[in-house]
Amino acid sequence: WCMYCKTALAQAEVEYEDQQTPSVWVKFPLTSTPQELESKLAGRPAFAVIWTTTPWTLPANLAIAVHPTQSYVAVEIAGEVYLVAGALLPEFLTLLKEPAHEILAAFEGGRLVGHGFTHPWIAREGTIAAAEFVAMDQGTGLVHIAPGHGEEDYELGRRLRLKVYNPVDDDGRFVPEVEHFAGLTVWEANPKIIDHLRATGMLVAQRPLSHTYPHCWRCKNPTLFRATEQ
């Protein structure tokens, strides 16, 4: 979707340009965990940690995806327990600059499916689901799912019978129901969402990321992934 031309774009109408965007690691409080972890928490809070390059899609989060056959670990750091993929744990520890840690449990992603979490700042609950598209080359191995803002998210959302929730209008602005960020364009909201995550203690880390990003062939501005009725 081009918020400047106010139109949907076919794949052939998209051009890719280099762009720097904020990438964030975010804590999602877990409401249930596999038994082998539950018995070791001892009252400590546990979080699923996701990584995204589009913080503006976080208000539309409805699920978290894990790879069903990859290994995941629950690691305790400074009194909190974080759930990340085992293959990405070294990078995660480097990110936190915290060498002191203890692995409390390890299990395949399939053991996490069906367990619940709450949104970082919205009174909304979601469920962890399995998805083969979850990659292990960067991030945490846990993918935040917004069915209204991505093709793979949309397909997984349909399989899970989730609402295709798109709180962004044709102008690229958040609709009135989005607390804190209503009326802001998604680009204006990006830094404010990161600040809000930091203020609520749900931001693990932030790093700029340079990558190619789809732009509109007409106006040359960056596009959005946004579910619309066609």
Backbone as CSV, one residue per row, in Angstrom:
resi,resn,N_x,N_y,N_z,CA_x,CA_y,CA_z,C_x,C_y,C_z
1,TRP,0.844,-1.191,0.000,0.000,0.000,0.000,0.879,1.240,0.000
2,CYS,0.578,2.209,-0.879,1.282,3.493,-0.859,0.381,4.517,-0.190
3,MET,0.813,5.031,0.960,0.017,5.997,1.701,0.061,7.379,1.057
4,TYR,0.978,7.583,0.130,1.099,8.870,-0.551,0.217,8.894,-1.810
5,CYS,0.233,7.813,-2.577,-0.640,7.691,-3.748,-2.008,7.122,-3.376
6,LYS,-2.118,6.595,-2.157,-3.360,6.000,-1.640,-3.890,4.903,-2.554
7,THR,-3.021,3.949,-2.833,-3.423,2.841,-3.694,-2.646,1.587,-3.335
8,ALA,-3.255,0.441,-3.629,-2.538,-0.824,-3.501,-1.607,-0.980,-4.698
9,LEU,-0.499,-1.678,-4.504,0.481,-1.887,-5.561,0.625,-3.364,-5.862
10,ALA,0.735,-3.684,-7.146,1.091,-5.039,-7.545,2.583,-5.231,-7.297
11,GLN,3.018,-6.481,-7.189,4.435,-6.745,-6.941,5.323,-6.089,-8.000
12,ALA,4.845,-6.058,-9.255,5.635,-5.473,-10.348,5.744,-3.951,-10.237
13,GLU,4.919,-3.339,-9.391,4.947,-1.885,-9.227,5.805,-1.451,-8.041
14,VAL,6.523,-2.377,-7.466,7.351,-2.094,-6.295,8.819,-2.049,-6.698
15,GLU,9.510,-1.028,-6.224,10.954,-0.914,-6.416,11.628,-1.036,-5.056
16,TYR,12.808,-1.641,-5.035,13.513,-1.835,-3.766,14.689,-0.873,-3.657
17,GLU,14.723,-0.141,-2.550,15.783,0.835,-2.299,16.397,0.576,-0.928
18,ASP,17.654,0.989,-0.770,18.305,0.871,0.530,17.669,1.854,1.508
19,GLN,17.490,1.383,2.723,16.856,2.219,3.746,17.349,1.780,5.119
20,GLN,17.470,2.727,6.044,17.817,2.387,7.424,16.555,2.469,8.277
21,THR,16.269,1.383,8.980,15.081,1.334,9.823,15.479,0.899,11.231
22,PRO,14.650,1.218,12.227,14.949,0.760,13.587,14.558,-0.700,13.760
23,SER,15.441,-1.501,14.313,15.076,-2.877,14.671,15.054,-2.962,16.191
24,VAL,14.065,-3.685,16.716,13.888,-3.746,18.163,13.675,-5.175,18.637
25,TRP,14.165,-5.442,19.833,13.913,-6.701,20.537,12.940,-6.367,21.661
26,VAL,11.787,-7.055,21.692,10.685,-6.673,22.576,10.251,-7.852,23.439
27,LYS,9.940,-7.566,24.700,9.472,-8.582,25.644,7.950,-8.692,25.607
28,PHE,7.455,-9.927,25.462,6.033,-10.227,25.569,5.845,-11.114,26.800
29,PRO,5.192,-10.627,27.851,5.024,-11.425,29.069,4.267,-12.729,28.807
30,LEU,4.838,-13.837,29.253,4.199,-15.139,29.083,3.190,-15.377,30.193
31,THR,2.024,-15.942,29.828,1.003,-16.272,30.823,1.001,-17.764,31.143
32,SER,1.700,-18.560,30.308,1.872,-19.979,30.602,3.136,-20.459,29.901
33,THR,3.740,-21.512,30.444,4.980,-22.054,29.881,4.956,-23.581,29.997
34,PRO,5.800,-24.285,29.221,5.891,-25.738,29.375,6.240,-26.123,30.816
35,GLN,5.799,-27.293,31.253,5.948,-27.723,32.635,7.405,-27.725,33.086
36,GLU,8.320,-28.127,32.184,9.724,-28.199,32.591,10.316,-26.829,32.908
37,LEU,9.707,-25.770,32.374,10.142,-24.413,32.722,9.358,-23.875,33.904
38,GLU,8.059,-24.152,33.931,7.196,-23.633,34.993,7.736,-23.986,36.372
39,SER,8.255,-25.202,36.509,8.738,-25.657,37.813,10.037,-24.978,38.242
40,LYS,10.685,-24.258,37.298,11.962,-23.618,37.619,11.896,-22.100,37.696
41,LEU,10.734,-21.538,37.423,10.644,-20.079,37.416,10.764,-19.475,38.807
42,ALA,10.228,-20.133,39.797,10.319,-19.663,41.186,9.871,-18.208,41.321
43,GLY,8.772,-17.900,40.665,8.217,-16.555,40.784,8.825,-15.514,39.869
44,ARG,9.855,-15.873,39.128,10.477,-14.904,38.221,9.615,-14.700,36.983
45,PRO,9.515,-13.468,36.483,8.723,-13.232,35.264,9.405,-13.837,34.040
46,ALA,8.604,-14.379,33.127,9.129,-14.990,31.908,8.573,-14.250,30.691
47,PHE,9.421,-14.083,29.682,9.049,-13.310,28.503,9.444,-14.039,27.225
48,ALA,8.553,-14.016,26.236,8.936,-14.367,24.872,9.545,-13.107,24.268
49,VAL,10.707,-13.237,23.638,11.368,-12.067,23.055,11.275,-12.136,21.534
50,ILE,10.687,-11.101,20.940,10.578,-11.051,19.477,11.517,-9.972,18.950
51,TRP,11.825,-10.065,17.651,12.636,-9.055,16.980,11.880,-8.592,15.755
52,THR,11.804,-7.285,15.542,11.112,-6.766,14.368,11.796,-5.516,13.851
53,THR,11.698,-5.300,12.537,12.204,-4.080,11.917,11.063,-3.104,11.635
54,THR,9.863,-3.445,12.058,8.695,-2.581,11.863,7.962,-2.393,13.193
55,PRO,8.524,-1.591,14.102,7.848,-1.395,15.394,6.407,-0.914,15.258
56,TRP,6.099,-0.206,14.160,4.737,0.311,13.994,3.694,-0.790,13.837
57,THR,4.119,-2.024,13.521,3.150,-3.119,13.400,2.797,-3.734,14.757
58,LEU,3.495,-3.361,15.815,3.264,-3.983,17.119,1.843,-3.767,17.670
59,PRO,1.196,-2.612,17.452,-0.189,-2.485,17.936,-1.133,-3.515,17.331
60,ALA,-0.769,-4.102,16.190,-1.631,-5.073,15.518,-1.247,-6.510,15.830
61,ASN,-0.345,-6.718,16.787,0.082,-8.084,17.115,-1.068,-8.913,17.678
62,LEU,-1.221,-10.144,17.164,-2.252,-11.056,17.666,-1.694,-12.438,18.014
63,ALA,-0.432,-12.729,17.638,0.146,-14.045,17.908,1.666,-13.951,17.849
64,ILE,2.329,-15.032,18.253,3.779,-15.177,18.110,4.028,-16.534,17.465
65,ALA,4.913,-16.566,16.479,5.228,-17.814,15.787,6.602,-18.335,16.194
66,VAL,6.705,-19.655,16.334,7.984,-20.335,16.587,8.130,-21.451,15.562
67,HIS,9.362,-21.879,15.328,9.574,-23.019,14.437,9.338,-24.300,15.227
68,PRO,8.511,-25.209,14.736,8.111,-26.367,15.544,9.235,-27.339,15.891
69,THR,10.303,-27.408,15.075,11.339,-28.419,15.319,12.684,-27.826,15.751
70,GLN,12.773,-26.504,15.832,14.010,-25.877,16.294,14.057,-25.862,17.822
71,SER,15.271,-25.789,18.353,15.458,-25.794,19.808,15.345,-24.374,20.373
72,TYR,14.651,-24.262,21.486,14.494,-22.991,22.193,14.989,-23.148,23.622
73,VAL,15.490,-22.047,24.184,15.983,-22.087,25.554,15.324,-20.990,26.376
74,ALA,15.171,-21.255,27.659,14.737,-20.251,28.623,15.976,-19.869,29.423
75,VAL,16.395,-18.613,29.290,17.630,-18.171,29.920,17.320,-17.094,30.967
76,GLU,17.879,-17.270,32.157,17.669,-16.311,33.241,18.814,-15.301,33.248
77,ILE,18.445,-14.026,33.201,19.423,-12.939,33.229,18.892,-11.846,34.154
78,ALA,19.644,-11.544,35.187,19.307,-10.443,36.105,17.877,-10.542,36.639
79,GLY,17.445,-11.761,36.980,16.154,-11.944,37.621,14.967,-12.089,36.703
80,GLU,15.208,-12.012,35.387,14.132,-12.220,34.426,14.478,-13.401,33.522
81,VAL,13.442,-14.070,33.005,13.643,-15.250,32.164,13.182,-14.930,30.751
82,TYR,14.090,-15.156,29.791,13.806,-14.838,28.389,13.782,-16.112,27.561
83,LEU,12.821,-16.174,26.658,12.680,-17.317,25.752,13.198,-16.915,24.380
84,VAL,14.256,-17.599,23.905,14.829,-17.336,22.584,15.266,-18.660,21.962
85,ALA,15.526,-18.640,20.655,16.041,-19.835,19.992,17.463,-20.121,20.462
86,GLY,17.764,-21.408,20.667,19.093,-21.780,21.130,20.188,-21.323,20.186
87,ALA,19.923,-21.400,18.874,20.927,-21.021,17.886,21.251,-19.534,17.929
88,LEU,20.328,-18.728,18.440,20.514,-17.278,18.462,20.839,-16.742,19.852
89,LEU,21.017,-17.645,20.817,21.330,-17.210,22.178,22.650,-16.439,22.271
90,PRO,23.742,-16.883,21.614,24.997,-16.110,21.720,24.837,-14.662,21.279
91,GLU,24.124,-14.448,20.170,23.893,-13.079,19.691,23.053,-12.295,20.693
92,PHE,22.063,-12.963,21.291,21.194,-12.306,22.258,21.980,-11.866,23.495
93,LEU,22.886,-12.709,23.963,23.704,-12.359,25.125,24.630,-11.194,24.816
94,THR,25.166,-11.170,23.599,26.010,-10.047,23.177,25.208,-8.757,23.151
95,LEU,23.974,-8.864,22.695,23.085,-7.711,22.623,22.856,-7.095,23.998
96,LEU,22.687,-7.954,24.994,22.423,-7.483,26.355,23.677,-7.070,27.099
97,LYS,24.838,-7.396,26.514,26.118,-7.125,27.192,26.108,-7.688,28.610
98,GLU,25.505,-8.868,28.749,25.346,-9.488,30.064,25.824,-10.931,29.999
99,PRO,27.088,-11.184,30.388,27.607,-12.554,30.300,27.019,-13.502,31.342
100,ALA,26.579,-12.953,32.489,26.063,-13.799,33.564,24.656,-14.276,33.214
101,HIS,24.507,-15.588,33.012,23.199,-16.120,32.662,23.126,-17.591,33.078
102,GLU,21.906,-18.088,33.158,21.683,-19.503,33.474,20.575,-20.032,32.574
103,ILE,20.844,-21.129,31.878,19.821,-21.766,31.050,18.977,-22.664,31.952
104,LEU,17.694,-22.338,32.062,16.795,-23.065,32.958,16.169,-24.281,32.291
105,ALA,15.921,-24.194,30.975,15.256,-25.294,30.264,15.509,-25.152,28.773
106,ALA,15.396,-26.273,28.066,15.499,-26.278,26.606,14.451,-27.236,26.058
107,PHE,13.837,-26.873,24.942,12.786,-27.716,24.358,12.572,-27.320,22.908
108,GLU,11.956,-28.218,22.136,11.606,-27.897,20.757,10.473,-26.873,20.729
109,GLY,10.436,-26.100,19.634,9.410,-25.084,19.512,7.997,-25.615,19.633
110,GLY,7.792,-26.856,19.203,6.467,-27.455,19.290,5.916,-27.507,20.706
111,ARG,6.815,-27.540,21.699,6.370,-27.587,23.103,5.796,-26.239,23.555
112,LEU,6.095,-25.189,22.800,5.609,-23.859,23.166,4.237,-23.556,22.569
113,VAL,3.863,-24.308,21.554,2.613,-24.038,20.837,1.414,-24.158,21.783
114,GLY,0.552,-23.167,21.734,-0.640,-23.155,22.573,-0.484,-22.396,23.867
115,HIS,0.767,-22.087,24.233,0.970,-21.290,25.453,0.671,-19.820,25.163
116,GLY,0.314,-19.095,26.209,-0.200,-17.742,26.027,0.770,-16.646,26.429
117,PHE,0.436,-15.443,25.992,1.213,-14.255,26.348,0.282,-13.050,26.364
118,THR,0.747,-11.965,26.936,0.021,-10.699,26.864,0.829,-9.713,26.034
119,HIS,0.116,-8.803,25.404,0.761,-7.764,24.603,1.611,-6.879,25.522
120,PRO,2.718,-6.331,25.024,3.598,-5.514,25.882,2.918,-4.333,26.554
121,TRP,1.930,-3.715,25.913,1.287,-2.574,26.567,-0.234,-2.513,26.358
122,ILE,-0.798,-3.373,25.529,-2.238,-3.379,25.294,-2.871,-4.535,26.070
123,ALA,-4.060,-4.307,26.622,-4.767,-5.357,27.368,-5.326,-6.377,26.377
124,ARG,-4.428,-7.225,25.864,-4.804,-8.201,24.836,-3.949,-9.447,25.023
125,GLU,-4.582,-10.615,24.921,-3.847,-11.868,25.050,-3.692,-12.529,23.694
126,GLY,-2.623,-13.280,23.534,-2.372,-13.997,22.294,-1.831,-15.380,22.574
127,THR,-1.620,-16.139,21.511,-1.167,-17.520,21.633,0.051,-17.753,20.754
128,ILE,0.952,-18.617,21.211,2.117,-19.014,20.428,1.698,-20.104,19.444
129,ALA,2.128,-19.954,18.186,1.755,-20.899,17.126,3.007,-21.380,16.401
130,ALA,2.884,-22.488,15.687,4.002,-23.050,14.917,3.951,-22.529,13.484
131,ALA,5.128,-22.244,12.924,5.209,-21.796,11.534,6.565,-22.170,10.960
132,GLU,6.551,-22.811,9.807,7.792,-23.243,9.162,8.617,-22.068,8.645
133,PHE,7.992,-20.904,8.435,8.731,-19.770,7.878,9.635,-19.066,8.892
134,VAL,9.553,-19.432,10.154,10.400,-18.792,11.167,11.863,-19.151,10.899
135,ALA,12.681,-18.130,10.672,14.089,-18.337,10.308,14.994,-18.227,11.522
136,MET,16.196,-18.802,11.390,17.154,-18.817,12.493,18.440,-18.055,12.151
137,ASP,18.362,-17.156,11.152,19.577,-16.449,10.744,19.768,-15.124,11.465
138,GLN,18.709,-14.556,12.019,18.818,-13.321,12.803,17.583,-13.175,13.674
139,GLY,17.663,-12.276,14.650,16.535,-12.092,15.556,16.586,-13.030,16.734
140,THR,15.420,-13.580,17.109,15.328,-14.432,18.296,14.718,-15.799,18.011
141,GLY,14.232,-16.022,16.782,13.537,-17.275,16.490,12.084,-17.256,16.928
142,LEU,11.622,-16.105,17.414,10.197,-15.904,17.724,9.742,-14.699,16.910
143,VAL,8.670,-14.872,16.137,8.225,-13.841,15.202,6.878,-13.288,15.642
144,HIS,6.818,-11.980,15.800,5.536,-11.349,16.151,4.639,-11.352,14.921
145,ILE,3.385,-11.748,15.113,2.448,-11.953,14.011,1.345,-10.902,14.046
146,ALA,1.247,-10.130,12.953,0.176,-9.146,12.777,-0.523,-9.478,11.460
147,PRO,-1.640,-10.214,11.507,-2.288,-10.689,10.275,-2.669,-9.597,9.293
148,GLY,-2.797,-8.358,9.748,-3.137,-7.258,8.851,-1.940,-6.599,8.208
149,HIS,-0.720,-7.091,8.502,0.470,-6.371,8.048,1.562,-7.267,7.471
150,GLY,1.212,-8.340,6.823,2.232,-9.166,6.185,1.611,-10.410,5.581
151,GLU,2.154,-10.861,4.473,1.552,-11.996,3.773,1.620,-13.285,4.588
152,GLU,2.810,-13.599,5.126,2.934,-14.810,5.945,2.098,-14.687,7.216
153,ASP,2.081,-13.494,7.791,1.254,-13.254,8.979,-0.225,-13.478,8.649
154,TYR,-0.634,-12.991,7.497,-2.026,-13.121,7.064,-2.413,-14.586,6.902
155,GLU,-1.554,-15.362,6.229,-1.857,-16.780,6.003,-1.903,-17.549,7.320
156,LEU,-0.941,-17.269,8.223,-0.956,-17.932,9.529,-2.195,-17.508,10.320
157,GLY,-2.538,-16.234,10.246,-3.729,-15.742,10.932,-4.996,-16.423,10.442
158,ARG,-5.076,-16.670,9.140,-6.245,-17.381,8.594,-6.300,-18.804,9.139
159,ARG,-5.128,-19.448,9.203,-5.095,-20.826,9.717,-5.517,-20.867,11.187
160,LEU,-5.149,-19.831,11.929,-5.489,-19.771,13.351,-6.863,-19.137,13.599
161,ARG,-7.511,-18.691,12.502,-8.807,-18.024,12.580,-8.737,-16.742,13.411
162,LEU,-7.653,-15.998,13.189,-7.498,-14.710,13.845,-8.159,-13.624,13.007
163,LYS,-8.495,-12.535,13.645,-9.021,-11.376,12.949,-7.927,-10.773,12.064
164,VAL,-8.287,-10.345,10.859,-7.325,-9.631,10.010,-7.353,-8.177,10.473
165,TYR,-6.558,-7.886,11.497,-6.629,-6.607,12.191,-5.649,-5.615,11.570
166,ASN,-6.200,-4.543,11.001,-5.381,-3.507,10.363,-5.804,-2.146,10.903
167,PRO,-5.132,-1.646,11.944,-5.535,-0.374,12.549,-4.902,0.850,11.881
168,VAL,-4.523,0.714,10.597,-3.898,1.809,9.852,-4.800,2.176,8.673
169,ASP,-5.122,3.475,8.519,-6.046,3.882,7.453,-5.323,4.127,6.129
170,ASP,-6.077,4.607,5.130,-5.519,4.799,3.792,-4.389,5.825,3.767
171,ASP,-4.389,6.743,4.726,-3.346,7.769,4.797,-2.109,7.297,5.557
172,GLY,-2.118,6.012,5.970,-0.978,5.502,6.727,-0.972,5.970,8.170
173,ARG,-2.141,6.359,8.673,-2.254,6.846,10.057,-3.017,5.836,10.920
174,PHE,-2.639,5.770,12.197,-3.339,4.887,13.121,-4.752,5.402,13.369
175,VAL,-5.717,4.471,13.406,-7.120,4.816,13.622,-7.330,5.215,15.081
176,PRO,-8.460,5.884,15.411,-8.670,6.429,16.755,-8.566,5.415,17.892
177,GLU,-8.864,4.137,17.623,-8.863,3.150,18.712,-7.458,2.801,19.206
178,VAL,-6.416,3.217,18.476,-5.044,2.871,18.861,-4.552,3.881,19.898
179,GLU,-4.582,3.453,21.156,-4.201,4.330,22.256,-2.745,4.772,22.122
180,HIS,-2.474,6.001,22.484,-1.149,6.647,22.477,-0.716,7.113,21.086
181,PHE,-1.135,6.413,20.033,-0.567,6.704,18.712,-1.614,7.051,17.657
182,ALA,-2.877,7.209,18.055,-3.952,7.531,17.101,-3.625,8.818,16.347
183,GLY,-3.840,8.793,15.025,-3.618,9.973,14.203,-2.210,10.130,13.677
184,LEU,-1.264,9.398,14.249,0.116,9.467,13.776,0.297,8.589,12.544
185,THR,1.154,9.020,11.621,1.520,8.108,10.537,2.409,7.014,11.121
186,VAL,2.513,5.905,10.421,3.326,4.800,10.941,4.781,5.225,11.099
187,TRP,5.252,6.123,10.233,6.650,6.564,10.336,6.832,7.491,11.533
188,GLU,5.819,8.332,11.807,5.882,9.180,13.009,5.803,8.333,14.271
189,ALA,5.029,7.236,14.205,4.807,6.397,15.387,6.013,5.539,15.743
190,ASN,6.817,5.170,14.762,7.942,4.267,15.019,8.780,4.682,16.241
191,PRO,9.358,5.892,16.276,10.179,6.254,17.440,9.370,6.387,18.724
192,LYS,8.110,6.792,18.600,7.271,6.945,19.792,6.918,5.581,20.393
193,ILE,6.709,4.578,19.545,6.456,3.223,20.036,7.686,2.682,20.747
194,ILE,8.856,2.938,20.200,10.091,2.496,20.840,10.255,3.179,22.197
195,ASP,9.973,4.486,22.259,10.046,5.206,23.535,9.063,4.636,24.547
196,HIS,7.855,4.279,24.066,6.834,3.722,24.961,7.270,2.356,25.493
197,LEU,7.861,1.542,24.630,8.374,0.241,25.066,9.452,0.418,26.127
198,ARG,10.309,1.393,25.916,11.385,1.658,26.882,10.801,2.105,28.221
199,ALA,9.803,2.992,28.164,9.194,3.532,29.381,8.460,2.456,30.175
200,THR,7.891,1.458,29.484,7.141,0.401,30.160,8.017,-0.804,30.511
201,GLY,9.310,-0.718,30.207,10.231,-1.802,30.550,10.145,-2.995,29.635
202,MET,9.568,-2.831,28.450,9.389,-3.962,27.538,10.378,-3.952,26.364
203,LEU,11.265,-2.972,26.324,12.278,-2.915,25.270,13.560,-3.577,25.765
204,VAL,13.985,-4.630,25.069,15.250,-5.287,25.409,16.413,-4.516,24.809
205,ALA,16.297,-4.180,23.523,17.373,-3.473,22.838,16.845,-2.869,21.546
206,GLN,17.607,-1.922,21.009,17.283,-1.273,19.747,18.570,-1.082,18.957
207,ARG,18.512,-1.381,17.659,19.647,-1.156,16.770,19.151,-0.711,15.405
208,PRO,19.826,0.236,14.749,19.457,0.577,13.376,19.863,-0.551,12.431
209,LEU,19.073,-0.756,11.389,19.356,-1.820,10.430,19.264,-1.260,9.017
210,SER,20.302,-1.465,8.234,20.281,-1.051,6.835,19.886,-2.250,5.980
211,HIS,18.858,-2.090,5.165,18.392,-3.178,4.318,17.603,-2.609,3.147
212,THR,17.259,-3.470,2.193,16.433,-3.020,1.077,14.970,-3.057,1.495
213,TYR,14.219,-2.047,1.048,12.826,-1.918,1.466,11.989,-1.521,0.247
214,PRO,10.758,-2.049,0.123,9.924,-1.744,-1.042,9.457,-0.287,-1.077
215,HIS,9.575,0.316,-2.254,9.130,1.690,-2.486,8.157,1.715,-3.666
216,CYS,7.314,2.742,-3.677,6.335,2.923,-4.752,7.031,3.398,-6.031
217,TRP,6.710,2.800,-7.156,7.354,3.168,-8.421,6.891,4.531,-8.935
218,ARG,5.735,5.001,-8.414,5.228,6.297,-8.877,5.861,7.458,-8.108
219,CYS,5.723,7.420,-6.780,6.169,8.568,-5.971,7.521,8.341,-5.305
220,LYS,8.037,7.100,-5.391,9.362,6.746,-4.864,9.431,6.739,-3.334
221,ASN,8.281,6.759,-2.671,8.240,6.704,-1.207,8.095,5.264,-0.716
222,PRO,8.497,4.987,0.542,8.350,3.624,1.077,6.893,3.208,1.189
223,THR,6.635,1.932,0.936,5.283,1.392,0.994,5.020,0.739,2.343
224,LEU,3.761,0.348,2.562,3.350,-0.374,3.773,2.803,-1.736,3.377
225,PHE,2.939,-2.712,4.272,2.190,-3.961,4.129,0.920,-3.784,4.950
226,ARG,-0.203,-3.820,4.277,-1.468,-3.476,4.916,-2.591,-4.222,4.222
227,ALA,-3.381,-4.961,5.003,-4.492,-5.727,4.428,-5.630,-4.779,4.070
228,THR,-6.061,-4.845,2.805,-7.203,-4.052,2.365,-8.163,-4.954,1.597
229,GLU,-9.416,-4.553,1.552,-10.395,-5.322,0.781,-10.240,-4.972,-0.698
230,GLN,-10.123,-6.017,-1.524,-9.949,-5.800,-2.963,-11.094,-6.457,-3.723
